[in-house]
Amino acid sequence: MNNNKPLILVTNDDGVSAPGIKALIEVMSEIGEIIVVAPDKPQSGMGHAITTNETLYLNKISTENDAISIYSCSGTPADCVKIATNEVLKRKPDLCVSGVNHGSNSSINVIYSGTMSAAIEAGIEGIPAIGFSLLDFDWNADFEAIKPFIRKITAETLKKKLPQDVVLNVNFPKLKQEEIRGIKICRQAKALWMEKFHKRKTPQGRDYYWLSGEFVNQDQGEDTDEWALNNGYISIVPVQFDLTAYHATQQLNTWNWNE
Amino acid sequence: MNNNKPLILVTNDDGVSAPGIKALIEVMSEIGEIIVVAPDKPQSGMGHAITTNETLYLNKISTENDAISIYSCSGTPADCVKIATNEVLKRKPDLCVSGVNHGSNSSINVIYSGTMSAAIEAGIEGIPAIGFSLLDFDWNADFEAIKPFIRKITAETLKKKLPQDVVLNVNFPKLKQEEIRGIKICRQAKALWMEKFHKRKTPQGRDYYWLSGEFVNQDQGEDTDEWALNNGYISIVPVQFDLTAYHATQQLNTWNWNE
């Protein structure tokens, strides 16, 4: 072990066998000593779920001869970070990276994202963390184009140190490398999903539903992640886990609470 | 139907049969016309998970003669709000209330909370929303003491209107009614869970883990929810779902991103 190398925890929400995490492992291997602890199955849309009512399994997938230690865990992305820091890693890692997600985690998707919940969980534990997502849901998406940018963003983060209690939400447009216009620091666009439930019947005649929906960006701001991505930029949103709406405190204090 | 009465969606994360939601239904029935759509089983710690890879079932539990329409859903708390607004409710409700949770959702617990994810989901959809939690994990916790406060907070919220994109996270201390000192608007305390994994063996000899941990409040501020609750007050934290760490933007813009 080279002690000068940063220790990097790699995880995701699409599962340990997803092409996106393989791309991330390749880049991180050039930068530091890495340990992979990722879900044993896809966990998209798991938000910040944790597993307290069920048992967790942790399996070492790599063998003694492999250069990288890889574990799969039966839990959620947040569980993976918790079990990695408590049961796998010998010391607190210098960085946690999550992804590369197959699909966007921009704007309101940060709330539903398993990828970002892993990064946020690391942030809560005081570990600098970055979530990476590519705006391409295809399992065979092309991650080559974004590798130089992942390398750059990671190196810069390790060098400059993130502000306390802030993690990065990085989204890549689905473009060729030469089409990407650069990196922009953004705010989360105000957007939502207009749900559409597909109602069907089981072979036995019972109604059931599939949740799907249409993404609606309600925000025309040119400082948002949606604008950046739609205009050929990589978006980076600094994300916090103090959810207090400080701007609302004064107004709420004028309400009649204690009479 | 009395059209002057507010339409209130009631949900939770402990499941439709939990005593906490029964207490909430009782109070809300005095205030408005209510519809209940809650998980068919406990969903604690589900964070903002949504169900996109599995089917969803929606069951009407109440009969035609019942005063209140009650549905159970096989999904998460966020799913319940989505399916309620899309498939059950005839119009956008005037309020969504979630809880009363059996256990705290103060400080960092807001991130893991299914109760609060339902409230936040409603907020994203533009519905005023409140999550209620009692600091008592007991299934047979005493919800009588807090009913007058739930009534007061709900009435005030309906009357004064919440700031846009803000939902309320209300936590009640485990105290007798006369011991409660009042209501305080607070910020989310900086806290975390120090995990402890219990490692055990299955009857077949395979290792497995239970996730548990110790709650550590790292915040001595007297304006926090933890301080309020420890000092006999009901805490109300205004919660936002724009996670952008605006204070970090300037610093990140000085980094060397595009060379």
XYZ file of C-alpha atoms in Angstrom, chain A residues 42-59 78-79 82-87 108 110-113 120-121 124-126 152-153 156-166 168 181-199 202 206-211 218 236-249 251-259, chain B residues 42-59 78-79 82-87 108 110-113 120-121 124-126 152-153 156-166 168 181-199 202 206-211 218 236-249 251-259:
200
model
C -30.099 -2.110 -8.703
C -31.307 0.382 -6.082
C -32.393 3.297 -8.252
C -34.917 5.647 -6.714
C -34.107 4.431 -3.219
C -33.664 7.994 -1.915
C -31.986 8.008 1.452
C -33.482 4.688 2.528
C -31.650 2.655 5.157
C -32.244 -0.925 6.272
C -33.111 -1.346 9.922
C -35.881 -3.946 9.816
C -34.034 -6.475 7.687
C -30.692 -8.208 7.812
C -27.765 -7.084 5.668
C -25.319 -9.296 3.818
C -21.828 -8.240 2.781
C -19.959 -10.350 0.223
C -26.706 4.599 2.160
C -26.309 1.189 3.843
C -22.372 2.844 6.482
C -21.168 -0.756 6.308
C -18.064 0.248 4.323
C -16.921 2.793 6.897
C -17.756 0.567 9.856
C -16.897 -2.960 8.729
C -35.323 17.516 -8.023
C -31.347 14.611 -6.168
C -34.129 13.880 -3.661
C -35.010 10.463 -5.146
C -31.476 9.492 -6.063
C -24.817 12.544 1.193
C -24.397 9.709 3.700
C -22.877 13.325 6.975
C -20.021 11.131 8.203
C -17.527 13.882 7.373
C -10.358 16.483 -13.364
C -13.245 17.032 -10.939
C -9.594 19.303 -8.004
C -11.804 18.163 -5.109
C -8.947 16.283 -3.459
C -6.636 19.274 -3.898
C -8.893 22.158 -2.878
C -11.024 20.501 -0.144
C -14.800 20.814 -0.159
C -16.563 23.269 2.157
C -17.817 21.547 5.307
C -21.106 19.649 5.053
C -21.239 20.066 1.279
C -21.063 17.603 -5.086
C -18.415 22.969 -23.460
C -17.040 22.850 -19.917
C -18.067 22.682 -16.262
C -20.522 25.019 -14.524
C -21.272 25.459 -10.809
C -25.076 25.579 -10.668
C -28.070 25.671 -8.424
C -30.705 22.921 -8.399
C -33.417 23.827 -10.907
C -36.989 23.979 -9.629
C -38.618 21.027 -11.333
C -40.917 18.114 -10.634
C -42.246 14.892 -12.078
C -45.807 14.956 -13.362
C -46.737 11.422 -12.508
C -48.675 9.138 -14.724
C -49.804 5.828 -13.283
C -50.328 2.994 -15.740
C -53.238 0.957 -14.417
C -52.968 -9.038 -13.069
C -56.553 -7.491 -9.675
C -55.716 -3.852 -10.449
C -52.112 -2.778 -10.161
C -50.098 0.281 -11.133
C -46.772 1.226 -12.658
C -45.398 4.593 -11.618
C -40.439 25.004 -14.092
C -21.985 20.702 -10.519
C -24.445 21.541 -7.753
C -23.055 21.865 -4.220
C -25.543 19.928 -2.062
C -26.199 20.310 1.663
C -28.021 18.063 4.116
C -29.125 20.792 6.490
C -32.648 21.082 5.078
C -33.632 24.040 7.277
C -35.403 26.718 5.219
C -33.700 29.574 7.073
C -35.461 32.167 4.927
C -38.814 30.995 6.318
C -37.898 31.234 10.007
C -42.135 34.599 8.889
C -43.011 31.502 10.921
C -41.982 33.248 14.122
C -44.742 35.809 13.540
C -47.376 33.063 13.609
C -49.602 32.561 16.598
C -48.158 29.327 18.046
C -48.380 29.636 21.785
C -51.743 31.126 22.659
C -44.202 -0.239 8.032
C -41.863 1.864 5.850
C -39.650 3.491 8.452
C -36.247 4.646 7.254
C -37.367 4.600 3.640
C -36.074 8.115 3.014
C -37.401 9.497 -0.233
C -37.564 6.112 -1.957
C -40.015 5.660 -4.817
C -41.098 2.478 -6.582
C -40.355 2.373 -10.283
C -39.117 -1.191 -10.761
C -42.023 -2.928 -9.045
C -45.774 -2.853 -9.334
C -47.938 -0.918 -6.887
C -51.214 -2.041 -5.363
C -53.857 0.320 -3.994
C -56.601 -1.119 -1.769
C -43.640 9.100 -1.317
C -45.490 6.621 -3.565
C -48.096 10.345 -5.686
C -50.834 7.742 -6.112
C -53.211 9.685 -3.848
C -52.932 12.886 -5.852
C -53.086 11.087 -9.205
C -55.526 8.226 -8.682
C -30.483 14.559 10.626
C -35.271 14.182 8.454
C -33.029 12.704 5.730
C -33.891 9.074 6.547
C -37.513 9.685 7.420
C -41.694 16.704 1.139
C -43.273 14.875 -1.815
C -42.791 19.307 -4.328
C -46.279 18.936 -5.798
C -47.255 22.338 -4.386
C -53.323 24.205 16.815
C -50.411 23.761 14.382
C -52.460 27.951 12.068
C -50.903 26.464 8.926
C -54.233 26.433 7.092
C -54.930 30.023 8.171
C -51.548 31.678 7.563
C -50.308 29.731 4.488
C -46.813 28.260 4.391
C -44.013 30.006 2.484
C -43.562 28.510 -0.988
C -41.525 25.302 -1.222
C -41.381 24.916 2.558
C -42.963 21.725 8.388
C -43.621 24.322 27.521
C -44.744 25.480 24.076
C -43.759 25.513 20.404
C -40.432 26.731 19.004
C -39.398 27.428 15.394
C -35.970 25.816 15.120
C -33.177 24.918 12.789
C -32.100 21.312 12.155
C -29.389 20.406 14.673
C -26.111 19.111 13.277
C -26.096 15.498 14.368
C -25.379 12.027 13.062
C -25.737 8.364 13.861
C -22.613 6.541 14.969
C -23.390 3.186 13.457
C -22.807 -0.093 15.134
C -23.288 -3.223 13.074
C -24.236 -6.366 14.962
C -22.538 -9.239 13.171
C -27.338 -17.573 10.100
C -23.302 -17.293 6.872
C -22.405 -13.874 8.322
C -25.071 -11.226 8.364
C -25.485 -7.797 9.955
C -28.059 -5.713 11.773
C -27.672 -1.977 11.419
C -22.767 17.612 17.719
C -40.949 23.018 14.229
C -38.265 23.112 11.549
C -39.192 24.656 8.190
C -37.785 22.216 5.615
C -36.855 22.914 2.009
C -36.174 20.566 -0.888
C -33.827 22.842 -2.798
C -30.639 21.211 -1.509
C -28.295 23.716 -3.190
C -25.592 24.858 -0.762
C -25.701 28.460 -1.991
C -23.041 29.527 0.501
C -20.549 27.200 -1.227
C -21.091 28.482 -4.757
C -15.835 29.256 -3.240
C -16.389 26.527 -5.834
C -16.358 29.104 -8.612
C -12.746 29.951 -7.707
C -11.681 26.355 -8.374
C -9.809 25.415 -11.501
C -12.525 23.540 -13.437
C -12.012 24.369 -17.065
C -8.287 24.271 -17.804
